[in-house]
XYZ file of C-alpha atoms in Angstrom:
466
model
C 15.725 7.820 30.630
C 13.935 11.300 30.256
C 13.985 13.852 32.640
C 10.827 14.567 34.645
C 9.941 17.903 36.443
C 10.432 17.751 40.001
C 9.378 20.952 41.092
C 8.921 24.348 39.934
C 11.632 26.915 40.795
C 10.631 30.130 40.238
C 7.969 31.935 38.100
C 7.839 35.675 36.536
C 5.101 37.516 35.014
C 4.892 40.080 32.573
C 2.179 42.393 31.210
C 2.634 43.581 27.727
C -0.064 46.202 26.601
C -0.939 46.282 23.184
C -2.891 48.846 20.963
C -5.313 47.801 18.090
C -5.051 49.703 14.821
C -8.501 49.069 14.256
C -11.365 47.912 16.747
C -12.297 44.235 17.149
C -15.709 43.220 18.108
C -16.736 40.337 20.394
C -20.197 39.885 20.715
C -21.544 43.322 21.930
C -18.030 44.253 23.303
C -16.002 46.508 20.990
C -11.925 46.526 21.860
C -9.286 48.615 20.944
C -6.488 47.552 23.049
C -5.348 44.156 24.883
C -3.166 43.199 27.691
C -0.631 40.004 26.580
C 0.460 38.288 29.775
C 3.668 36.750 29.515
C 5.213 34.184 31.873
C 8.673 32.517 32.204
C 8.693 29.424 34.526
C 11.964 27.871 35.572
C 11.633 23.897 36.617
C 14.309 21.701 38.227
C 14.229 18.023 36.813
C 14.563 14.791 38.872
C 18.211 14.918 37.735
C 19.024 18.233 39.383
C 19.105 19.922 35.880
C 17.493 23.450 35.582
C 15.552 24.705 32.668
C 13.073 27.720 31.687
C 10.192 27.920 29.573
C 8.019 30.914 28.084
C 4.410 31.356 27.600
C 1.836 34.220 26.564
C -1.657 34.374 26.103
C -3.553 37.718 25.113
C -5.930 38.251 28.216
C -9.029 38.910 25.680
C -11.747 40.079 28.315
C -14.603 40.380 25.699
C -14.194 36.957 24.758
C -13.894 35.034 27.880
C -16.073 37.092 29.900
C -18.919 38.687 28.065
C -20.949 40.546 30.826
C -22.659 43.968 31.587
C -20.179 45.126 34.380
C -17.388 47.668 33.607
C -14.807 46.426 31.262
C -11.658 47.491 33.555
C -13.239 45.695 36.178
C -13.157 42.528 34.356
C -9.492 43.330 32.876
C -8.271 44.279 36.408
C -9.723 40.965 37.748
C -7.871 38.841 34.956
C -4.436 40.547 35.601
C -4.927 39.961 39.258
C -5.922 36.404 39.109
C -2.673 35.899 36.665
C -0.751 37.246 39.412
C -2.480 34.822 41.947
C -1.563 31.873 39.815
C 2.002 32.954 39.722
C 2.186 32.913 43.272
C 0.633 29.684 44.104
C 2.581 27.934 41.397
C 5.633 28.246 43.615
C 4.397 26.122 46.124
C 2.469 23.363 43.919
C 3.646 20.152 44.105
C 3.605 17.787 41.127
C 6.135 15.817 39.298
C 6.355 14.416 35.704
C 5.643 15.389 32.541
C 4.351 18.919 31.655
C 0.877 17.365 30.792
C 0.680 15.777 34.051
C 1.747 18.801 35.848
C -0.771 20.871 33.864
C -3.421 18.556 34.384
C -2.759 18.155 37.972
C -3.171 22.017 38.422
C -6.104 22.281 36.551
C -7.726 19.527 38.503
C -6.528 20.023 42.083
C -5.665 23.718 42.267
C -7.260 25.909 39.415
C -11.162 25.786 40.484
C -9.899 26.388 44.341
C -8.035 29.318 43.678
C -10.946 30.598 41.505
C -13.243 30.095 44.472
C -10.871 31.974 46.911
C -10.481 34.904 44.208
C -14.333 35.242 43.709
C -15.172 34.957 47.436
C -13.739 38.536 47.482
C -15.658 39.738 44.535
C -19.659 41.113 44.416
C -22.234 38.779 43.331
C -22.705 38.728 39.473
C -18.952 39.983 39.194
C -17.126 36.358 39.643
C -14.364 35.346 37.434
C -15.881 32.667 35.025
C -13.980 29.646 34.495
C -13.010 30.171 30.987
C -11.345 33.292 32.266
C -9.507 31.394 34.763
C -8.397 28.871 32.047
C -7.008 31.822 30.075
C -4.999 33.001 33.045
C -3.509 29.629 33.339
C -2.824 29.042 30.209
C 0.458 31.157 29.414
C 1.911 29.177 32.748
C 0.895 25.867 31.389
C 2.312 26.691 27.713
C 5.662 27.753 29.604
C 6.032 24.548 31.641
C 5.220 22.631 28.381
C 8.396 24.746 26.936
C 10.524 24.184 29.929
C 9.808 20.523 29.647
C 10.940 20.069 26.237
C 13.979 22.363 27.230
C 14.718 20.094 30.111
C 15.199 17.027 27.936
C 16.610 19.022 24.939
C 14.031 18.128 22.185
C 10.762 19.730 20.624
C 7.868 19.312 22.895
C 5.969 17.580 20.489
C 8.288 14.593 20.357
C 7.570 14.143 24.170
C 3.679 13.194 23.870
C 4.301 9.573 24.000
C 4.796 6.801 26.451
C 8.899 6.963 26.363
C 8.282 10.617 28.103
C 5.101 10.402 29.709
C 4.051 8.478 32.973
C 0.642 8.159 32.494
C -1.536 7.295 29.501
C -4.586 8.894 28.232
C -6.809 6.680 30.354
C -5.986 8.513 33.216
C -7.317 11.802 31.868
C -10.257 10.733 29.694
C -13.537 8.709 29.807
C -14.664 7.397 26.450
C -18.329 7.969 25.429
C -18.695 5.088 22.762
C -18.335 1.005 23.342
C -15.777 0.958 20.483
C -13.395 3.631 22.182
C -10.743 2.775 24.705
C -7.818 5.235 25.945
C -5.718 2.440 27.905
C -2.167 2.186 26.571
C -2.773 5.417 24.181
C -0.802 8.359 24.353
C -1.321 11.855 22.610
C 1.249 11.007 19.943
C -1.285 8.379 18.863
C -3.489 11.361 17.556
C -1.075 13.716 16.345
C -0.086 14.031 12.683
C 3.023 11.644 11.958
C 4.254 14.486 9.841
C 3.388 17.994 11.082
C 2.895 20.240 8.166
C 5.221 23.199 8.389
C 3.037 25.290 6.092
C -0.823 25.733 6.751
C -3.409 27.639 4.928
C -4.569 30.547 6.758
C -7.940 31.941 7.925
C -8.412 35.921 7.820
C -10.895 37.348 10.232
C -13.759 39.442 8.662
C -14.620 41.439 11.718
C -18.161 42.966 12.388
C -16.778 46.196 12.114
C -14.466 45.897 9.050
C -15.180 48.004 6.146
C -16.048 45.769 2.697
C -16.140 48.568 0.222
C -15.081 52.347 0.057
C -18.696 53.188 0.928
C -18.121 51.930 4.390
C -15.157 53.943 4.989
C -15.719 56.619 7.770
C -12.542 58.484 7.352
C -10.931 57.323 10.697
C -9.143 54.288 9.154
C -5.399 53.707 9.855
C -2.864 55.107 7.163
C -0.027 52.637 8.055
C 0.728 50.856 5.109
C -1.660 47.860 6.045
C -4.828 47.018 4.183
C -8.054 48.445 5.342
C -10.830 46.901 2.975
C -11.380 43.426 2.673
C -10.293 43.151 -1.130
C -7.177 44.502 -0.188
C -6.252 42.130 2.664
C -7.241 39.195 0.203
C -5.163 40.434 -2.834
C -1.978 41.410 -0.403
C -2.054 38.254 1.616
C -3.205 36.038 -1.135
C -5.906 34.816 1.205
C -8.167 31.689 0.294
C -10.088 31.369 3.747
C -12.106 33.937 5.167
C -13.768 33.831 8.815
C -17.225 36.012 9.003
C -18.132 37.335 12.278
C -21.970 37.786 12.626
C -24.106 39.461 14.940
C -26.297 36.334 15.815
C -29.378 38.739 16.964
C -30.207 40.454 13.580
C -30.811 37.967 11.070
C -31.305 40.665 8.191
C -27.785 41.906 8.830
C -26.359 38.457 9.048
C -27.728 37.507 5.583
C -26.744 40.809 3.919
C -23.115 40.244 5.463
C -23.056 37.013 4.080
C -24.245 38.006 1.024
C -21.571 40.723 0.375
C -18.691 38.595 1.407
C -19.827 35.853 -0.811
C -19.805 38.106 -3.845
C -16.516 39.295 -2.989
C -14.967 35.810 -2.355
C -16.291 34.726 -5.911
C -14.628 37.984 -7.586
C -11.609 37.474 -5.626
C -11.241 33.629 -6.258
C -11.372 33.053 -2.288
C -12.431 29.223 -2.042
C -13.509 29.100 1.867
C -15.895 30.807 4.424
C -17.038 29.993 8.002
C -19.400 31.767 9.954
C -18.888 32.707 13.688
C -22.180 33.837 15.492
C -20.335 34.684 18.716
C -22.464 32.664 21.150
C -25.430 35.157 20.805
C -28.056 32.672 19.120
C -30.353 31.240 21.317
C -32.642 28.935 18.858
C -31.147 26.606 16.011
C -33.805 28.082 13.545
C -32.018 31.497 13.637
C -28.864 29.671 11.996
C -31.088 27.200 10.019
C -33.017 29.841 8.340
C -30.120 31.992 7.140
C -28.359 28.551 5.782
C -31.457 27.522 4.277
C -32.320 30.803 2.628
C -28.436 31.064 1.334
C -28.679 27.823 -0.087
C -31.601 28.607 -2.133
C -30.547 32.298 -3.111
C -26.764 31.863 -3.553
C -25.678 28.529 -3.423
C -22.302 29.151 -4.301
C -21.763 31.269 -1.086
C -23.557 28.427 0.692
C -21.225 25.684 -0.716
C -18.126 27.923 0.378
C -19.151 27.713 3.898
C -17.101 24.967 5.177
C -18.231 24.942 8.957
C -20.183 27.132 11.334
C -18.729 28.065 14.627
C -20.485 28.419 18.179
C -23.588 29.953 17.377
C -24.887 28.964 20.910
C -24.316 30.220 24.351
C -20.800 29.019 25.350
C -22.386 27.560 28.871
C -23.484 24.043 27.630
C -24.721 22.642 31.033
C -27.077 25.951 31.201
C -27.920 26.107 27.713
C -28.329 22.339 26.735
C -29.706 23.099 23.369
C -30.095 20.268 20.755
C -28.056 21.455 17.758
C -28.638 18.310 15.434
C -30.702 20.212 12.928
C -27.693 22.789 12.261
C -25.234 20.105 12.235
C -27.263 18.089 9.509
C -26.697 21.173 7.161
C -23.137 22.096 7.725
C -20.241 20.953 10.379
C -20.830 22.703 13.746
C -17.888 23.524 15.959
C -17.625 24.140 19.417
C -15.364 27.042 20.562
C -15.958 28.863 23.771
C -17.804 25.776 24.988
C -14.864 23.296 24.671
C -13.370 24.213 28.013
C -12.084 20.967 28.193
C -12.748 17.110 26.827
C -15.795 16.653 29.431
C -17.380 19.636 27.785
C -16.588 18.339 24.316
C -18.233 15.002 25.284
C -21.393 17.200 26.214
C -21.191 19.032 23.092
C -21.283 15.499 21.138
C -24.178 14.708 22.860
C -26.157 17.560 22.064
C -25.301 17.314 18.123
C -22.081 19.039 17.779
C -19.839 17.526 15.226
C -16.366 19.511 15.837
C -14.174 21.294 18.090
C -12.149 24.420 17.524
C -9.157 24.120 19.715
C -7.349 27.102 21.499
C -3.975 27.116 23.151
C -5.248 29.881 25.392
C -7.422 27.012 27.115
C -4.168 25.615 28.276
C -1.934 23.309 26.024
C -2.489 20.616 28.128
C -6.303 21.091 27.748
C -6.034 21.409 24.082
C -4.202 18.216 23.418
C -6.533 16.198 25.678
C -9.699 17.672 24.267
C -7.902 16.816 20.481
C -7.544 13.146 21.535
C -11.268 12.733 22.703
C -12.622 14.408 19.897
C -10.349 12.488 17.376
C -11.234 9.066 19.117
C -14.905 9.996 18.770
C -14.809 10.829 15.202
C -15.151 14.729 15.628
C -13.461 17.217 13.241
C -10.824 19.964 14.412
C -9.951 23.159 13.912
C -7.617 25.459 15.648
C -8.783 28.958 16.222
C -7.040 32.171 16.925
C -7.352 34.511 19.990
C -5.900 37.347 18.056
C -2.347 36.212 19.015
C 0.775 38.079 18.428
C 4.447 37.838 19.668
C 5.239 34.257 21.329
C 1.442 33.511 21.767
C 1.287 32.715 17.942
C 4.188 29.848 18.077
C 2.246 27.308 20.140
C -0.749 28.443 18.212
C 0.743 27.489 14.776
C 2.149 24.189 16.342
C -1.025 22.921 17.564
C -2.633 23.355 14.262
C 0.502 21.831 12.480
C 0.314 18.691 14.595
C -3.704 18.394 14.960
C -4.666 17.764 11.345
C -7.295 20.322 11.334
C -10.184 20.695 8.753
C -8.279 23.407 6.885
C -5.224 24.957 8.324
C -5.227 27.583 11.180
C -6.683 30.890 11.933
C -4.322 33.865 12.469
C -5.597 37.769 12.520
C -2.728 39.263 14.998
C -1.188 40.580 11.806
C -4.665 42.498 11.278
C -5.127 44.309 14.523
C -1.623 44.946 15.800
C 1.159 43.524 13.380
C 3.548 45.951 14.705
C 3.455 44.478 18.169
C 5.120 41.397 16.597
C 7.838 43.266 14.427
C 10.622 41.702 16.493
C 9.205 38.458 16.215
C 8.853 38.908 12.520
C 12.457 39.387 11.953
C 13.418 35.815 12.956
C 10.158 34.157 11.938
C 8.863 36.046 8.738
C 6.487 33.351 7.624
C 4.758 33.212 11.007
C 3.999 36.831 11.355
C 3.245 37.841 7.710
C 0.883 35.815 5.650
C 1.971 34.744 2.033
C 0.183 33.531 -0.741
C -2.300 32.525 1.947
C -0.204 30.499 3.754
C 1.486 30.645 7.557
C 4.995 29.184 7.352
C 6.442 27.799 10.498
C 9.821 26.360 9.164
C 12.007 28.561 11.185
C 10.918 27.345 14.335
C 13.656 25.073 15.976
C 15.075 23.754 18.814
C 13.852 22.548 22.377
C 10.540 23.440 23.754
C 8.127 25.257 21.275
C 11.311 26.076 19.092
C 10.681 30.039 20.071
C 14.409 30.917 19.817
C 13.371 33.511 22.097
C 16.918 34.688 22.752
C 17.472 35.529 19.337
C 14.263 37.664 19.344
C 15.322 41.426 20.157
C 12.640 42.711 22.307
C 12.989 44.506 25.726
C 10.647 43.345 28.172
C 8.928 45.694 30.726
C 9.512 45.097 34.244
C 7.765 41.825 35.632
C 4.580 42.321 37.664
C 5.706 39.427 39.776
C 8.671 37.351 40.072
C 9.786 34.736 42.414
C 13.384 33.374 42.832
C 14.541 30.271 44.391
C-alpha cells in the first residue's frame, strides 16, 4: 500500500531576489527584477516515515496583479501573504495524496486566509485570487514533491488509483452529457510516455529590439544575445511568442509584420500572439488577424494560436469570443484560475487552456483533466521560471500533451540565476536546437536532485520546526 500524508511537520520559506538583464513588460508594467519564493515542506506519512519536498515560484507581481497601486505595495503584499500561508500550513489538517491535500487547502482554507489578509488592507488594494494562488503554488508544488519522496517514486507515477483515494469525480463536474469523471484519475489524461525533449518557445517582449535600429546603447554586454535574430541562431529557435499591446492596433500589426518577416528569413515555423489581457472587443483581434491574412498570409499561417487577449476576470467580463476562435485557436491563460473558470471560458468560446504550475500543480492537473475531457487543446506557458521552478513547469508540459512543446524564457531574462542548476541539468536551462531536454531529471518527486545543486540559500524568512 502507498504511504499517505498524515500531517505537515514543518515549513520553511525563502525569498531569492533576482535581477533581470533586460526589462520585461507585462501589460502596462515594466519589470526589472523579481522575487522567487522557495518553500521546503516536511511531511509525515501514515507509517511514521518523514519526507521533505521543495517548490518554487516567481512572485510575478505585474502578471498576477495589474493595478495602479504602487508596485512595492503589491510586491510586499505577496511576500507577506506567502508568509501567512507558511504559518497556516503548520496547523492545516488534511491527509492523503498530495492532490487531496492541495485541493483541500485551496477549497477550505485559501479563500478564508485571503479574506483575512485583505481585511487589513485599504479598499482597492486587496490581493486578488490569482496572486493568492501564486503565493500558495510553491507550497503546493513542495507537497507534491514530498509525496513522491514519501513513496520513493516520481510524482507523476502516483496520479492514479493505486495512490489516490478519490477519483476525479470528487473534484470535477462535467459540462457535457458524454463526459463522466467517475472512476477516472489524472493518469487517464496524461501522456503514456512523456517526452524527455520538447520544442521550446521564445518570448519576444514588447521592449525587445528586433534590429540594430532598435538598439539604445543600454543593452547588456554579457555574452548573451540581444537581437531576435541572434537568439534564433544561438538557440536554434523554431517557435516565437509575440507580446503585443492590445490597445494600439497599428503598433501591434506592425510588430507582427516585422517579426513575421524575421521568422521567414530565419526559417522559424511557429508564432503565437499574446495580447496580455488588454483587449475588450473581439473586433480588435479579428481585424488584425483578417488584415494579416490578406496582406501577409505566410505570417498568418505561422500563428498557431492566440493567447488571452481579454481581461482575465471572466465573471466580470463575459465576452463572447467565438468569432476569434473561429479564426485561430484561442487559449485562456490568466483567466484559467481553475477548472470552473475553464468551464466558463468554454461556454464563452475559448478553445484551449494555457496551464501554469504557478497556479498550483494541483489546479493545473485538474484543469488539464477537465479541458481534455471536453475536447480543449492544451499549452504550458512560462512565468519566466528560473532555478527549481523550471522543473515542474517542464514536467507538466512533458506529461500534458501540448499543442506544441513548452514556453521557456528564464534564460532570456536572468540566465545566471540558474547557473548552479544548469551545471546539473544543462538541457533544461540552455535551449539547444530549439529544444529543452529534461532527461537529467531523476529520482523521487520531481527529480530535482536538489542535493546535487551547488546553491547557498539565504536565511529563511520563516521556518517552523517540529
